[in-house]
């Protein structure tokens, strides 16, 4: 059976958490960039959100 020290496991989970946070931030940045780019194509918030809802329903 594999023997792993508690400290090593803690370090592995800490590194995993850090990577997840980095991915989450990168994803959030991309979503914000997409929304700001797409929003410029519409005259109002309502038009923009109607388009989002239409896309979700299709």
Short mmCIF file of N, CA, C and O in Angstrom, two decimals:
data_model
loop_
_atom_site.label_atom_id
_atom_site.label_comp_id
_atom_site.label_asym_id
_atom_site.label_seq_id
_atom_site.Cartn_x
_atom_site.Cartn_y
_atom_site.Cartn_z
N UNK A 1 0.83 -1.18 0.00
CA UNK A 1 0.00 0.00 0.00
C UNK A 1 0.88 1.25 0.00
O UNK A 1 1.94 1.26 0.59
N UNK A 2 0.39 2.28 -0.66
CA UNK A 2 1.15 3.52 -0.79
C UNK A 2 1.14 4.28 0.53
O UNK A 2 0.08 4.47 1.12
N UNK A 3 2.32 4.65 0.97
CA UNK A 3 2.42 5.42 2.21
C UNK A 3 2.74 6.86 1.85
O UNK A 3 3.73 7.14 1.18
N UNK A 4 1.85 7.74 2.29
CA UNK A 4 2.04 9.16 2.02
C UNK A 4 1.92 9.90 3.34
O UNK A 4 1.03 9.63 4.14
N UNK A 5 2.81 10.84 3.55
CA UNK A 5 2.78 11.62 4.77
C UNK A 5 1.67 12.66 4.69
O UNK A 5 1.34 13.16 3.63
N UNK A 6 1.11 12.97 5.85
CA UNK A 6 0.02 13.94 5.93
C UNK A 6 0.45 15.30 5.34
O UNK A 6 -0.33 15.94 4.64
N UNK A 7 1.67 15.70 5.61
CA UNK A 7 2.17 16.97 5.10
C UNK A 7 2.20 16.97 3.56
O UNK A 7 1.84 17.95 2.92
N UNK A 8 2.61 15.84 2.97
CA UNK A 8 2.65 15.74 1.51
C UNK A 8 1.24 15.84 0.92
O UNK A 8 1.03 16.48 -0.11
N UNK A 9 0.28 15.20 1.57
CA UNK A 9 -1.10 15.25 1.10
C UNK A 9 -1.62 16.69 1.19
O UNK A 9 -2.27 17.19 0.27
N UNK A 10 -1.34 17.36 2.30
CA UNK A 10 -1.75 18.75 2.46
C UNK A 10 -1.17 19.63 1.35
O UNK A 10 -1.85 20.48 0.80
N UNK A 11 0.10 19.41 1.05
CA UNK A 11 0.75 20.18 -0.01
C UNK A 11 0.12 19.90 -1.37
O UNK A 11 -0.09 20.82 -2.16
N UNK A 12 -0.19 18.65 -1.63
CA UNK A 12 -0.83 18.29 -2.90
C UNK A 12 -2.20 18.97 -3.04
O UNK A 12 -2.53 19.51 -4.09
N UNK A 13 -2.99 18.92 -1.97
CA UNK A 13 -4.30 19.56 -2.02
C UNK A 13 -4.19 21.08 -2.12
O UNK A 13 -4.99 21.73 -2.80
N UNK A 14 -3.19 21.65 -1.47
CA UNK A 14 -2.98 23.09 -1.56
C UNK A 14 -2.62 23.48 -3.00
O UNK A 14 -3.15 24.44 -3.54
N UNK A 15 -1.75 22.71 -3.62
CA UNK A 15 -1.38 22.97 -5.01
C UNK A 15 -2.57 22.78 -5.95
O UNK A 15 -2.77 23.56 -6.89
N UNK A 16 -3.38 21.78 -5.70
CA UNK A 16 -4.58 21.55 -6.50
C UNK A 16 -5.54 22.73 -6.37
O UNK A 16 -6.10 23.21 -7.36
N UNK A 17 -5.73 23.21 -5.15
CA UNK A 17 -6.61 24.36 -4.91
C UNK A 17 -6.10 25.59 -5.65
O UNK A 17 -6.88 26.29 -6.30
N UNK A 18 -4.81 25.83 -5.59
CA UNK A 18 -4.21 26.99 -6.28
C UNK A 18 -4.47 26.89 -7.78
O UNK A 18 -4.83 27.87 -8.43
N UNK A 19 -4.30 25.70 -8.35
CA UNK A 19 -4.54 25.51 -9.79
C UNK A 19 -6.01 25.75 -10.12
O UNK A 19 -6.33 26.35 -11.15
N UNK A 20 -6.91 25.28 -9.26
CA UNK A 20 -8.35 25.50 -9.49
C UNK A 20 -8.69 26.98 -9.47
O UNK A 20 -9.47 27.46 -10.29
N UNK A 21 -8.10 27.72 -8.55
CA UNK A 21 -8.35 29.16 -8.47
C UNK A 21 -7.83 29.85 -9.72
O UNK A 21 -8.50 30.72 -10.29
N UNK A 22 -6.66 29.45 -10.19
CA UNK A 22 -6.11 30.04 -11.41
C UNK A 22 -7.02 29.78 -12.61
O UNK A 22 -7.26 30.67 -13.42
N UNK A 23 -7.52 28.55 -12.72
CA UNK A 23 -8.42 28.20 -13.83
C UNK A 23 -9.71 29.00 -13.72
O UNK A 23 -10.22 29.52 -14.72
N UNK A 24 -10.25 29.11 -12.50
CA UNK A 24 -11.49 29.86 -12.29
C UNK A 24 -11.31 31.32 -12.70
O UNK A 24 -12.16 31.90 -13.37
N UNK A 25 -10.21 31.93 -12.33
CA UNK A 25 -9.94 33.33 -12.69
C UNK A 25 -9.79 33.49 -14.20
O UNK A 25 -10.29 34.44 -14.78
N UNK A 26 -9.10 32.55 -14.83
CA UNK A 26 -8.91 32.60 -16.27
C UNK A 26 -10.26 32.48 -16.98
O UNK A 26 -10.56 33.21 -17.91
N UNK A 27 -11.08 31.54 -16.51
CA UNK A 27 -12.41 31.34 -17.09
C UNK A 27 -13.27 32.59 -16.91
O UNK A 27 -13.93 33.03 -17.84
N UNK A 28 -13.25 33.16 -15.70
CA UNK A 28 -14.04 34.37 -15.43
C UNK A 28 -13.60 35.52 -16.33
O UNK A 28 -14.44 36.27 -16.85
N UNK A 29 -12.30 35.65 -16.56
CA UNK A 29 -11.79 36.70 -17.43
C UNK A 29 -12.29 36.50 -18.86
O UNK A 29 -12.73 37.45 -19.50
N UNK A 30 -12.25 35.27 -19.34
CA UNK A 30 -12.72 34.98 -20.70
C UNK A 30 -14.22 35.25 -20.82
O UNK A 30 -14.67 35.79 -21.83
N UNK A 31 -15.00 34.88 -19.81
CA UNK A 31 -16.44 35.13 -19.84
C UNK A 31 -16.71 36.63 -19.86
O UNK A 31 -17.54 37.10 -20.63
N UNK A 32 -16.00 37.38 -19.03
CA UNK A 32 -16.18 38.83 -19.01
C UNK A 32 -15.81 39.47 -20.35
O UNK A 32 -16.49 40.38 -20.82
N UNK A 33 -14.73 39.00 -20.96
CA UNK A 33 -14.34 39.51 -22.27
C UNK A 33 -15.41 39.22 -23.32
O UNK A 33 -15.76 40.08 -24.12
N UNK A 34 -15.95 38.01 -23.29
CA UNK A 34 -17.00 37.62 -24.24
C UNK A 34 -18.24 38.48 -24.04
O UNK A 34 -18.81 39.00 -25.00
N UNK A 35 -18.66 38.65 -22.79
CA UNK A 35 -19.86 39.44 -22.51
C UNK A 35 -19.66 40.88 -22.95
O UNK A 35 -20.54 41.46 -23.60
N UNK A 36 -18.53 41.48 -22.65
CA UNK A 36 -18.32 42.88 -23.03
C UNK A 36 -18.25 43.03 -24.55
O UNK A 36 -18.75 44.01 -25.10
N UNK A 37 -17.70 42.05 -25.24
CA UNK A 37 -17.63 42.09 -26.70
C UNK A 37 -19.01 41.92 -27.31
O UNK A 37 -19.42 42.68 -28.20
N UNK A 38 -19.76 40.94 -26.82
CA UNK A 38 -21.10 40.67 -27.34
C UNK A 38 -22.06 41.82 -27.02
O UNK A 38 -22.91 42.17 -27.82
N UNK A 39 -21.92 42.40 -25.84
CA UNK A 39 -22.85 43.45 -25.41
C UNK A 39 -22.78 44.66 -26.34
O UNK A 39 -23.79 45.33 -26.57
N UNK A 40 -21.61 44.93 -26.87
CA UNK A 40 -21.44 46.08 -27.76
C UNK A 40 -22.28 45.98 -29.03
O UNK A 40 -22.55 46.96 -29.69
N UNK A 41 -22.73 44.76 -29.35
CA UNK A 41 -23.52 44.54 -30.56
C UNK A 41 -24.99 44.93 -30.38
O UNK A 41 -25.72 44.99 -31.36
N UNK A 42 -25.42 45.18 -29.13
CA UNK A 42 -26.83 45.43 -28.86
C UNK A 42 -27.04 46.83 -28.31
O UNK A 42 -26.16 47.40 -27.68
N UNK A 43 -28.23 47.35 -28.54
CA UNK A 43 -28.53 48.72 -28.11
C UNK A 43 -28.85 48.82 -26.62
O UNK A 43 -28.54 49.82 -25.99
N UNK A 44 -29.50 47.80 -26.07
CA UNK A 44 -29.90 47.87 -24.67
C UNK A 44 -29.59 46.56 -23.96
O UNK A 44 -29.34 45.53 -24.60
N UNK A 45 -29.65 46.61 -22.63
CA UNK A 45 -29.49 45.41 -21.82
C UNK A 45 -30.56 44.38 -22.17
O UNK A 45 -30.29 43.19 -22.22
N UNK A 46 -31.77 44.87 -22.38
CA UNK A 46 -32.88 43.96 -22.67
C UNK A 46 -32.61 43.16 -23.94
O UNK A 46 -32.81 41.94 -23.97
N UNK A 47 -32.17 43.83 -24.99
CA UNK A 47 -31.84 43.13 -26.24
C UNK A 47 -30.76 42.07 -26.00
O UNK A 47 -30.83 40.95 -26.51
N UNK A 48 -29.76 42.44 -25.23
CA UNK A 48 -28.65 41.53 -24.93
C UNK A 48 -29.14 40.30 -24.17
O UNK A 48 -28.83 39.17 -24.53
N UNK A 49 -29.91 40.52 -23.12
CA UNK A 49 -30.40 39.39 -22.32
C UNK A 49 -31.40 38.54 -23.08
O UNK A 49 -31.45 37.33 -22.90
N UNK A 50 -32.22 39.16 -23.93
CA UNK A 50 -33.13 38.38 -24.77
C UNK A 50 -32.36 37.44 -25.67
O UNK A 50 -32.74 36.29 -25.87
N UNK A 51 -31.24 37.91 -26.21
CA UNK A 51 -30.40 37.07 -27.07
C UNK A 51 -29.82 35.89 -26.27
O UNK A 51 -29.80 34.76 -26.74
N UNK A 52 -29.38 36.17 -25.04
CA UNK A 52 -28.85 35.10 -24.18
C UNK A 52 -29.93 34.06 -23.91
O UNK A 52 -29.67 32.86 -24.03
N UNK A 53 -31.12 34.51 -23.57
CA UNK A 53 -32.22 33.59 -23.28
C UNK A 53 -32.58 32.78 -24.52
O UNK A 53 -32.80 31.57 -24.43
N UNK A 54 -32.61 33.43 -25.67
CA UNK A 54 -32.89 32.70 -26.92
C UNK A 54 -31.85 31.61 -27.15
O UNK A 54 -32.18 30.50 -27.56
N UNK A 55 -30.58 31.94 -26.91
CA UNK A 55 -29.51 30.95 -27.12
C UNK A 55 -29.63 29.79 -26.13
O UNK A 55 -29.33 28.65 -26.47
N UNK A 56 -30.07 30.07 -24.91
CA UNK A 56 -30.22 29.02 -23.91
C UNK A 56 -31.38 28.10 -24.26
O UNK A 56 -31.33 26.90 -23.97
N UNK A 57 -32.40 28.64 -24.86
CA UNK A 57 -33.59 27.85 -25.21
C UNK A 57 -33.37 27.00 -26.46
O UNK A 57 -34.13 26.07 -26.70
N UNK A 58 -32.39 27.33 -27.26
CA UNK A 58 -32.13 26.57 -28.49
C UNK A 58 -31.10 25.50 -28.30
O UNK A 58 -30.37 25.31 -27.50
#
